[in-house]
CSV table of C-alpha atoms in Angstrom, one decimal:
chain,number,residue,atom,x,y,z
A,1,MET,CA,118.4,151.0,119.8
A,2,ILE,CA,119.1,147.3,120.1
A,3,LYS,CA,122.5,145.9,119.1
A,4,TYR,CA,121.7,142.2,119.4
A,5,TYR,CA,118.6,140.1,118.9
A,6,ASN,CA,119.9,137.3,121.2
A,7,GLU,CA,122.8,138.9,123.1
A,8,ALA,CA,123.4,135.9,125.4
A,9,ILE,CA,124.1,133.5,122.5
A,10,GLU,CA,125.7,136.0,120.1
A,11,THR,CA,128.3,137.0,122.8
A,12,LEU,CA,128.6,133.6,124.4
A,13,ASP,CA,132.1,132.8,125.6
A,14,ARG,CA,133.9,130.7,122.9
A,15,GLU,CA,134.7,127.9,125.3
A,16,ARG,CA,131.0,127.6,126.2
A,17,LEU,CA,130.0,128.0,122.6
A,18,ARG,CA,132.4,125.1,121.7
A,19,LEU,CA,130.8,122.9,124.4
A,20,LEU,CA,127.3,123.7,123.0
A,21,GLN,CA,128.5,122.8,119.5
A,22,GLN,CA,129.9,119.5,120.6
A,23,GLU,CA,126.8,118.6,122.6
A,24,ARG,CA,124.6,119.3,119.6
A,25,LEU,CA,126.9,117.5,117.1
A,26,VAL,CA,127.0,114.3,119.1
A,27,LYS,CA,123.2,114.3,119.2
A,28,GLN,CA,122.9,115.0,115.4
A,29,VAL,CA,125.4,112.2,114.5
A,30,HIS,CA,123.5,109.6,116.5
A,31,ILE,CA,120.1,110.6,115.0
A,32,LEU,CA,121.5,110.6,111.4
A,33,TYR,CA,123.1,107.2,111.8
A,34,GLU,CA,119.8,105.7,113.2
A,35,LYS,CA,117.3,107.5,110.9
A,36,VAL,CA,119.0,108.0,107.5
A,37,SER,CA,120.3,105.1,105.5
A,38,PHE,CA,122.6,107.4,103.4
A,39,TYR,CA,124.6,108.3,106.6
A,40,ARG,CA,124.5,104.9,108.1
A,41,ASN,CA,126.0,103.5,104.9
A,42,MET,CA,128.6,106.3,104.8
A,43,PHE,CA,129.7,105.6,108.3
A,44,ASP,CA,129.8,101.8,107.8
A,45,GLN,CA,131.8,102.1,104.6
A,46,ALA,CA,134.2,104.6,106.2
A,47,GLY,CA,134.7,102.2,109.2
A,48,ILE,CA,133.5,104.7,111.8
A,49,SER,CA,130.8,104.7,114.4
A,50,PRO,CA,128.8,107.5,116.0
A,51,ALA,CA,130.6,106.9,119.2
A,52,MET,CA,133.8,108.0,117.6
A,53,ILE,CA,132.5,111.5,117.1
A,54,ARG,CA,132.9,113.3,120.4
A,55,THR,CA,134.3,116.7,119.4
A,56,VAL,CA,134.1,119.0,116.4
A,57,GLU,CA,137.6,118.0,115.6
A,58,ASP,CA,136.4,114.5,115.1
A,59,LEU,CA,134.3,115.7,112.1
A,60,GLN,CA,137.4,115.2,110.0
A,61,LEU,CA,136.8,111.4,110.2
A,62,ILE,CA,133.5,111.8,108.3
A,63,PRO,CA,133.4,112.0,104.5
A,64,PHE,CA,131.8,115.0,102.9
A,65,THR,CA,128.2,115.2,101.9
A,66,LYS,CA,127.9,116.7,98.3
A,67,LYS,CA,125.0,117.9,96.2
A,68,ASP,CA,124.8,114.5,94.4
A,69,ALA,CA,123.6,113.0,97.7
A,70,LEU,CA,120.6,115.3,97.7
A,71,ARG,CA,119.8,114.5,94.1
A,72,ASP,CA,120.3,110.8,94.5
A,73,ASN,CA,117.9,110.7,97.5
A,74,TYR,CA,115.2,112.9,95.9
A,75,PRO,CA,112.8,113.8,97.2
A,76,PHE,CA,112.7,112.8,100.9
A,77,GLY,CA,115.5,110.2,101.3
A,78,LEU,CA,117.6,112.4,103.6
A,79,PHE,CA,114.8,113.2,106.0
A,80,THR,CA,115.1,112.0,109.5
A,81,LEU,CA,111.3,112.1,110.0
A,82,PRO,CA,108.3,110.9,107.9
A,83,ARG,CA,107.1,113.6,105.4
A,84,SER,CA,103.9,114.0,107.4
A,85,ALA,CA,106.0,115.3,110.4
A,86,VAL,CA,107.6,118.0,108.2
A,87,SER,CA,106.0,121.5,108.3
A,88,ARG,CA,107.4,123.0,105.1
A,89,LEU,CA,109.2,122.0,102.0
A,90,HIS,CA,111.5,124.3,99.9
A,91,CYS,CA,113.4,123.6,96.7
A,92,SER,CA,116.5,125.0,95.1
A,93,SER,CA,117.7,124.5,91.5
A,94,GLY,CA,119.9,121.5,90.7
A,95,THR,CA,121.8,120.5,87.5
A,96,THR,CA,118.8,118.6,86.0
A,97,GLY,CA,115.1,119.1,86.0
A,98,LYS,CA,114.7,117.7,89.5
A,99,PRO,CA,115.2,120.3,92.2
A,100,ILE,CA,117.1,120.0,95.5
A,101,VAL,CA,114.4,119.4,98.2
A,102,VAL,CA,114.8,120.6,101.8
A,103,GLY,CA,112.4,120.1,104.7
A,104,TYR,CA,111.7,121.9,107.9
A,105,THR,CA,110.0,121.0,111.2
A,106,GLN,CA,108.3,123.7,113.1
A,107,ASN,CA,111.4,123.9,115.3
A,108,ASP,CA,113.6,124.3,112.2
A,109,LEU,CA,111.4,127.1,111.1
A,110,ASP,CA,111.7,128.8,114.5
A,111,ILE,CA,115.5,128.5,114.2
A,112,PHE,CA,115.3,129.9,110.6
A,113,SER,CA,113.4,132.9,111.9
A,114,GLU,CA,115.8,133.3,114.8
A,115,VAL,CA,119.0,133.5,112.7
A,116,ILE,CA,117.2,135.9,110.3
A,117,ALA,CA,116.2,138.1,113.2
A,118,ARG,CA,119.8,138.1,114.4
A,119,SER,CA,121.0,139.0,110.9
A,120,LEU,CA,118.5,141.9,110.5
A,121,VAL,CA,119.6,143.4,113.8
A,122,ALA,CA,123.2,143.1,112.8
A,123,ALA,CA,122.3,144.8,109.5
A,124,GLY,CA,121.0,147.8,111.5
A,125,CYS,CA,117.3,147.1,111.4
A,126,GLN,CA,115.1,147.8,114.5
A,127,PRO,CA,111.7,146.6,115.7
A,128,GLY,CA,109.0,148.8,114.3
A,129,MET,CA,110.8,149.5,111.0
A,130,LEU,CA,109.1,148.7,107.7
A,131,MET,CA,110.9,146.0,105.7
A,132,GLN,CA,110.3,145.9,101.9
A,133,ASN,CA,111.0,142.3,101.1
A,134,ALA,CA,111.9,142.1,97.4
A,135,TYR,CA,113.1,138.5,97.5
A,136,GLY,CA,111.1,136.0,95.6
A,137,TYR,CA,108.4,134.1,97.5
A,138,GLY,CA,107.6,130.4,96.8
A,139,LEU,CA,109.9,127.4,96.6
A,140,PHE,CA,113.0,129.7,96.9
A,141,THR,CA,113.9,130.1,100.6
A,142,GLY,CA,114.7,133.8,100.5
A,143,GLY,CA,111.3,135.5,100.5
A,144,LEU,CA,109.6,133.5,103.3
A,145,GLY,CA,112.8,133.2,105.3
A,146,LEU,CA,113.3,137.0,105.5
A,147,HIS,CA,109.6,137.5,106.0
A,148,TYR,CA,109.2,135.4,109.1
A,149,GLY,CA,112.5,136.5,110.5
A,150,ALA,CA,111.6,140.1,110.2
A,151,GLU,CA,108.3,139.6,111.8
A,152,LYS,CA,109.9,137.7,114.6
A,153,MET,CA,112.2,140.6,115.5
A,154,GLY,CA,109.3,143.0,115.4
A,155,MET,CA,109.4,144.6,111.9
A,156,THR,CA,106.5,145.4,109.7
A,157,VAL,CA,106.9,143.4,106.5
A,158,LEU,CA,105.8,144.5,103.0
A,159,PRO,CA,105.9,141.1,101.1
A,160,ILE,CA,106.2,142.7,97.6
A,161,SER,CA,108.5,139.8,96.3
A,162,GLY,CA,110.9,140.3,93.3
A,163,GLY,CA,110.4,142.4,90.2
A,164,GLY,CA,107.7,145.0,89.5
A,165,THR,CA,110.1,147.9,89.7
A,166,GLU,CA,107.3,150.5,89.1
A,167,LYS,CA,105.4,149.3,92.1
A,168,GLN,CA,108.5,148.8,94.2
A,169,LEU,CA,109.4,152.5,93.8
A,170,MET,CA,105.8,153.6,94.3
A,171,LEU,CA,105.4,151.7,97.6
A,172,MET,CA,108.9,152.6,98.7
A,173,GLN,CA,107.9,156.3,98.5
A,174,ASP,CA,104.3,156.0,99.7
A,175,PHE,CA,104.9,153.6,102.6
A,176,GLN,CA,108.3,155.1,103.6
A,177,SER,CA,110.1,151.8,103.8
A,178,ASP,CA,113.0,151.8,106.2
A,179,ALA,CA,114.8,148.8,104.8
A,180,ILE,CA,114.9,146.6,101.7
A,181,CYS,CA,115.9,142.9,101.2
A,182,CYS,CA,116.8,141.9,97.7
A,183,THR,CA,119.7,140.7,95.5
A,184,PRO,CA,122.6,143.2,94.9
A,185,SER,CA,121.9,143.4,91.2
A,186,TYR,CA,118.2,144.3,91.8
A,187,ALA,CA,119.3,146.9,94.3
A,188,LEU,CA,121.4,148.4,91.5
A,189,THR,CA,118.4,148.4,89.2
A,190,LEU,CA,116.3,150.2,91.8
A,191,ALA,CA,119.1,152.8,92.3
A,192,GLU,CA,119.3,153.4,88.5
A,193,GLU,CA,115.6,153.8,88.2
A,194,ILE,CA,115.5,156.3,91.0
A,195,ARG,CA,118.2,158.3,89.2
A,196,LYS,CA,116.4,158.1,85.8
A,197,ARG,CA,113.1,159.2,87.3
A,198,GLY,CA,114.6,162.0,89.2
A,199,ILE,CA,113.2,160.7,92.5
A,200,ASP,CA,114.6,162.8,95.4
A,201,LYS,CA,116.4,160.4,97.7
A,202,SER,CA,116.0,162.8,100.6
A,203,LYS,CA,112.3,162.2,100.5
A,204,LEU,CA,112.8,158.4,100.9
A,205,ASN,CA,113.0,156.9,104.3
A,206,LEU,CA,115.2,154.0,103.2
A,207,ARG,CA,118.2,153.4,105.5
A,208,TYR,CA,119.3,149.8,105.2
A,209,ALA,CA,119.7,147.2,102.4
A,210,VAL,CA,120.2,143.6,103.2
A,211,LEU,CA,121.6,142.0,100.1
A,212,GLY,CA,122.3,138.4,99.2
A,213,ALA,CA,121.6,135.3,97.0
A,214,GLU,CA,124.5,136.2,94.6
A,215,PRO,CA,128.1,137.3,95.0
A,216,TRP,CA,128.9,141.0,95.1
A,217,THR,CA,131.8,143.3,95.7
A,218,ASP,CA,132.6,146.5,97.6
A,219,SER,CA,132.3,148.4,94.3
A,220,ILE,CA,128.6,147.3,94.1
A,221,ARG,CA,128.2,148.2,97.7
A,222,THR,CA,129.3,151.7,97.0
A,223,GLN,CA,127.0,152.0,94.1
A,224,VAL,CA,124.0,150.7,96.0
A,225,GLU,CA,124.7,152.9,99.1
A,226,GLU,CA,125.1,156.0,97.0
A,227,GLY,CA,122.2,155.2,94.7
A,228,LEU,CA,119.7,154.3,97.4
A,229,GLY,CA,121.1,156.3,100.3
A,230,VAL,CA,121.4,153.2,102.5
A,231,THR,CA,123.9,151.2,104.5
A,232,ALA,CA,124.2,147.9,102.6
A,233,THR,CA,125.3,144.6,104.2
A,234,ASN,CA,125.7,141.0,103.0
A,235,ILE,CA,123.5,138.1,104.1
A,236,TYR,CA,124.6,134.6,103.2
A,237,GLY,CA,123.0,131.3,103.2
A,238,LEU,CA,122.0,128.2,101.1
A,239,SER,CA,118.9,126.2,101.1
A,240,GLU,CA,120.6,122.9,101.9
A,241,ILE,CA,121.8,124.3,105.3
A,242,ILE,CA,118.7,126.4,106.1
A,243,GLY,CA,118.4,129.4,103.6
A,244,PRO,CA,119.6,133.0,104.1
A,245,GLY,CA,120.8,133.8,107.6
A,246,VAL,CA,123.6,131.3,107.9
A,247,SER,CA,125.9,134.4,108.2
A,248,GLN,CA,125.5,138.2,108.2
A,249,GLU,CA,127.7,141.2,108.1
A,250,ASP,CA,127.3,143.8,110.8
A,251,TYR,CA,126.6,147.3,109.6
A,252,GLU,CA,129.1,148.8,112.0
A,253,GLU,CA,131.8,146.4,111.0
A,254,LYS,CA,131.4,146.5,107.2
A,255,GLY,CA,134.4,144.9,105.3
A,256,SER,CA,135.5,142.8,108.2
A,257,GLY,CA,133.5,139.7,107.3
A,258,SER,CA,130.1,138.2,108.1
A,259,TYR,CA,129.3,136.4,111.4
A,260,ILE,CA,128.4,132.7,111.0
A,261,TRP,CA,125.8,131.8,113.6
A,262,GLU,CA,127.9,128.8,114.7
A,263,ASP,CA,125.7,127.7,117.5
A,264,HIS,CA,123.6,126.2,114.6
A,265,PHE,CA,126.1,125.9,111.7
A,266,TYR,CA,129.6,124.6,112.3
A,267,PRO,CA,132.0,125.8,109.5
A,268,GLU,CA,135.2,124.3,108.1
A,269,ILE,CA,137.4,125.4,105.3
A,270,VAL,CA,139.0,122.6,103.3
A,271,ASP,CA,141.4,122.3,100.4
A,272,LYS,CA,139.3,121.9,97.2
A,273,ASP,CA,141.5,119.1,95.8
A,274,THR,CA,142.5,117.1,98.9
A,275,GLY,CA,139.7,117.9,101.3
A,276,GLU,CA,142.2,118.6,104.1
A,277,VAL,CA,141.0,121.0,106.7
A,278,LEU,CA,142.8,124.4,106.4
A,279,PRO,CA,143.8,126.8,109.2
A,280,HIS,CA,141.7,129.8,109.9
A,281,GLY,CA,142.5,132.6,107.4
A,282,GLN,CA,143.3,130.3,104.5
A,283,GLN,CA,141.0,130.2,101.5
A,284,GLY,CA,139.3,127.0,100.5
A,285,VAL,CA,135.9,125.4,100.1
A,286,LEU,CA,133.4,126.2,102.8
A,287,VAL,CA,131.9,123.1,104.5
A,288,PHE,CA,129.0,123.2,106.9
A,289,THR,CA,127.6,120.8,109.5
A,290,THR,CA,124.2,121.6,110.8
A,291,LEU,CA,124.0,121.3,114.6
A,292,SER,CA,120.3,121.7,115.5
A,293,LYS,CA,118.2,120.8,112.4
A,294,GLU,CA,115.6,118.2,112.8
A,295,ALA,CA,114.0,117.4,109.4
A,296,MET,CA,117.1,117.2,107.2
A,297,PRO,CA,120.4,117.6,109.1
A,298,LEU,CA,123.6,117.5,107.0
A,299,LEU,CA,127.1,116.5,108.0
A,300,ARG,CA,130.1,118.2,106.3
A,301,TYR,CA,128.1,119.7,103.4
A,302,TRP,CA,130.4,120.8,100.6
A,303,THR,CA,129.1,124.2,99.5
A,304,ASN,CA,131.5,124.7,96.7
A,305,ASP,CA,131.9,128.4,97.8
A,306,ILE,CA,135.4,129.6,98.1
A,307,THR,CA,136.2,131.8,101.2
A,308,SER,CA,138.0,131.8,104.5
A,309,ILE,CA,137.0,132.0,108.2
A,310,TYR,CA,138.6,133.7,111.1
A,311,TYR,CA,137.9,135.1,114.6
A,312,ASP,CA,137.9,138.9,114.7
A,313,LYS,CA,139.4,140.1,118.1
A,314,SER,CA,137.8,143.5,117.8
A,315,ALA,CA,134.3,142.2,116.9
A,316,LYS,CA,131.2,142.8,119.1
A,317,ARG,CA,130.2,139.1,118.8
A,318,SER,CA,132.0,136.0,119.7
A,319,HIS,CA,131.0,134.0,116.6
A,320,ILE,CA,133.5,133.3,113.8
A,321,LYS,CA,133.4,135.4,110.6
A,322,MET,CA,133.7,134.5,107.0
A,323,ALA,CA,135.2,136.5,104.2
A,324,PRO,CA,133.1,137.4,101.0
A,325,ILE,CA,132.7,134.5,98.6
A,326,SER,CA,135.5,134.8,96.1
A,327,GLY,CA,134.4,132.1,93.6
A,328,ARG,CA,133.1,128.6,93.2
A,329,ALA,CA,134.8,125.3,93.2
A,330,ASP,CA,132.5,124.0,90.4
A,331,ASP,CA,131.0,125.5,87.3
A,332,MET,CA,127.8,126.8,88.8
A,333,LEU,CA,126.8,130.4,88.1
A,334,ILE,CA,124.6,132.5,90.3
A,335,ILE,CA,122.5,134.8,88.0
A,336,ARG,CA,120.1,137.2,89.7
A,337,GLY,CA,119.9,135.0,92.7
A,338,VAL,CA,119.2,131.7,90.7
A,339,ASN,CA,121.7,128.8,90.6
A,340,LEU,CA,122.5,128.0,87.0
A,341,PHE,CA,124.4,125.1,85.5
A,342,ALA,CA,125.0,124.6,81.8
A,343,THR,CA,123.5,121.1,82.0
A,344,GLN,CA,120.1,122.6,83.0
A,345,VAL,CA,119.9,124.3,79.5
A,346,GLU,CA,121.2,121.1,78.0
A,347,ALA,CA,118.3,119.2,79.5
A,348,VAL,CA,115.8,121.6,78.0
A,349,LEU,CA,117.5,121.4,74.5
A,350,GLU,CA,117.0,117.6,74.5
A,351,HIS,CA,113.3,118.1,74.0
A,352,ILE,CA,113.5,120.6,71.1
A,353,SER,CA,114.1,118.6,67.9
A,354,GLU,CA,114.8,121.6,65.6
A,355,LEU,CA,117.8,122.6,67.6
A,356,SER,CA,121.2,121.0,68.0
A,357,ALA,CA,122.8,119.8,71.2
A,358,ASN,CA,125.7,122.1,70.5
A,359,TYR,CA,125.3,125.2,72.5
A,360,GLN,CA,127.1,127.8,74.6
A,361,LEU,CA,126.0,130.1,77.4
A,362,VAL,CA,127.4,133.7,77.2
A,363,VAL,CA,127.2,135.6,80.4
A,364,THR,CA,127.5,139.4,80.3
A,365,ASN,CA,126.7,142.4,82.5
A,366,SER,CA,125.1,145.0,80.3
A,367,GLY,CA,124.4,147.9,82.6
A,368,LEU,CA,123.4,146.7,86.1
A,369,MET,CA,122.1,143.1,85.7
A,370,ASP,CA,123.8,139.9,84.8
A,371,GLU,CA,122.4,138.5,81.5
A,372,VAL,CA,122.7,135.1,79.9
A,373,MET,CA,122.5,134.4,76.2
A,374,VAL,CA,122.0,130.9,74.9
A,375,ARG,CA,123.7,130.4,71.5
A,376,VAL,CA,122.5,127.2,69.9
A,377,GLU,CA,122.8,125.8,66.4
A,378,THR,CA,120.0,124.5,64.3
A,379,GLU,CA,119.9,120.7,63.6
A,380,GLN,CA,122.0,120.1,60.4
A,381,VAL,CA,119.4,118.1,58.4
A,382,LEU,CA,116.6,120.5,59.2
A,383,TYR,CA,118.7,123.5,58.4
A,384,GLU,CA,119.6,122.2,55.0
A,385,ALA,CA,115.9,121.2,54.3
A,386,LEU,CA,114.6,124.6,55.3
A,387,GLY,CA,117.4,126.4,53.5
A,388,ARG,CA,116.4,124.7,50.3
A,389,GLU,CA,112.7,125.6,51.0
A,390,CYS,CA,113.1,129.3,51.7
A,391,GLY,CA,116.7,130.3,51.2
A,392,ASP,CA,117.0,131.5,54.8
A,393,ALA,CA,116.6,128.7,57.3
A,394,LEU,CA,117.1,130.9,60.3
A,395,GLY,CA,114.2,133.1,59.3
A,396,HIS,CA,111.8,130.1,58.8
A,397,ASP,CA,108.7,129.9,61.0
A,398,LYS,CA,109.8,126.5,62.5
A,399,ILE,CA,113.1,128.1,63.7
A,400,LYS,CA,111.3,131.1,65.1
A,401,THR,CA,108.9,128.9,66.9
A,402,ALA,CA,111.7,126.7,68.3
A,403,LYS,CA,113.4,129.9,69.7
A,404,GLN,CA,110.2,130.9,71.4
A,405,VAL,CA,109.7,127.4,72.8
A,406,LEU,CA,113.2,127.3,74.1
A,407,GLN,CA,112.9,130.7,75.8
A,408,LYS,CA,109.7,129.7,77.5
A,409,LYS,CA,110.9,126.2,78.6
A,410,ILE,CA,114.1,127.8,80.1
A,411,LYS,CA,112.0,130.4,82.0
A,412,ASP,CA,109.6,127.7,83.3
A,413,SER,CA,112.2,125.1,84.3
A,414,ILE,CA,115.1,127.2,85.5
A,415,GLY,CA,113.4,130.5,86.5
A,416,LEU,CA,115.5,132.8,84.4
A,417,SER,CA,114.7,134.9,81.3
A,418,MET,CA,117.5,134.4,78.7
A,419,GLN,CA,118.2,135.8,75.3
A,420,ILE,CA,118.3,133.2,72.6
A,421,GLU,CA,120.5,133.3,69.5
A,422,ILE,CA,119.9,130.6,66.8
A,423,THR,CA,122.9,130.1,64.5
A,424,ALA,CA,123.7,128.0,61.5
A,425,PRO,CA,125.4,124.6,62.2
A,426,GLY,CA,129.2,124.8,62.8
A,427,LEU,CA,129.4,128.3,64.3
A,428,ILE,CA,129.7,127.4,68.0
A,429,PRO,CA,133.0,126.1,69.3
A,430,ARG,CA,133.6,122.3,69.5
A,431,SER,CA,135.8,120.3,71.7
A,432,GLU,CA,139.3,119.7,70.3
A,433,GLY,CA,140.2,116.8,72.6
A,434,GLY,CA,140.0,118.6,75.9
A,435,LYS,CA,137.0,119.5,78.0
A,436,LEU,CA,134.5,121.7,76.2
A,437,ASN,CA,133.6,124.8,78.1
A,438,ARG,CA,129.9,125.5,77.6
A,439,LEU,CA,130.2,128.7,79.6
A,440,SER,CA,131.6,132.0,78.3
A,441,ASP,CA,131.7,134.4,81.2
A,442,LEU,CA,132.4,137.9,79.9
A,443,ARG,CA,131.5,139.8,83.0
A,444,ASN,CA,135.0,140.5,84.1
A,445,LYS,CA,136.6,141.0,80.7
A,446,LYS,CA,135.6,144.6,80.0
């Protein structure tokens, strides 16, 4: 049984690891200054030059890169190479209709597969096992990322993608899958369906669950492990840095944090208000600098994820660990693995004349899955006109059609199915001088 995918680098002495980081950082900084106008302007405006960045400690001289930079340079403005030299494009959701675009050279894809392979071995997977990959394939980085990483480390991959619970369970039984990759909430759904259908877990071969793309807790871990009969570990990543595989929990060290593969991704924790770098062990915003990416390297990328980092003296690897994500420094929600901002719904509403711009998103957890309801008012003038016509404006065919259109547009543009509640004007909270909170998160208020 193998314990490492790349033992030499995963157990590399920390002094040698730091030298490798600094060598790669210096190279990245010079390339970005030369090739990407956004970074050249950032350096010039900050009064710094690439020659001033010699060690990882010098990163503190560089301003943060935030998500706005990716939106403002849509689609290819942050690439260091012409688009024709890029092997693959992926996208993640942003706050408007335009996605966040990331690019990969073939070498980037090889690194992506390598860190996934490391992660899967850390999760307990072994060459020859069958991986049931229930992450979504397509523009989302999860499905293809796990697919190629699993193949690289010698697993057989079942590319079933997300959803289709009936078929998931059938193939899980018929093919005797050893491991599954999916979101924690979907793992709970599978566990619940196994219970409902009376499937005998002892007849399943499932042993490991690699879960990510949304925050989860030890309580969920316990439910998944008991419901599926597996050992469940956390995989973390974000498309802007590479995708899943930025960090991974070891199945033998559960609860002690996830290894960050810091030969490729240098982490910092900073104060969310001041940006000051915080000591190891303190909570703050997680910031990453890519050290080896070719197509779209990023310096000091502000993830908005709140966590802490620390070295574990008893760990089997030399790389730093990160604690579970405890929250977000912005108002983004992660629903069933999809990034969601209220402004995305707002952008859809702008194109439906029957409905008001006054809306609210209500997030609940009914059963096992996070659910979002969009509560939106009808447009006042139309409501009055239809009310006079039929006595019940909300039951009018125009309103019913608007509801269906909104539901479809949200699904098409954001990738989530949401419930829709159409109300009469005046029933949704208004701002009373302060900032209006469009989100009502009821998941932790039971």
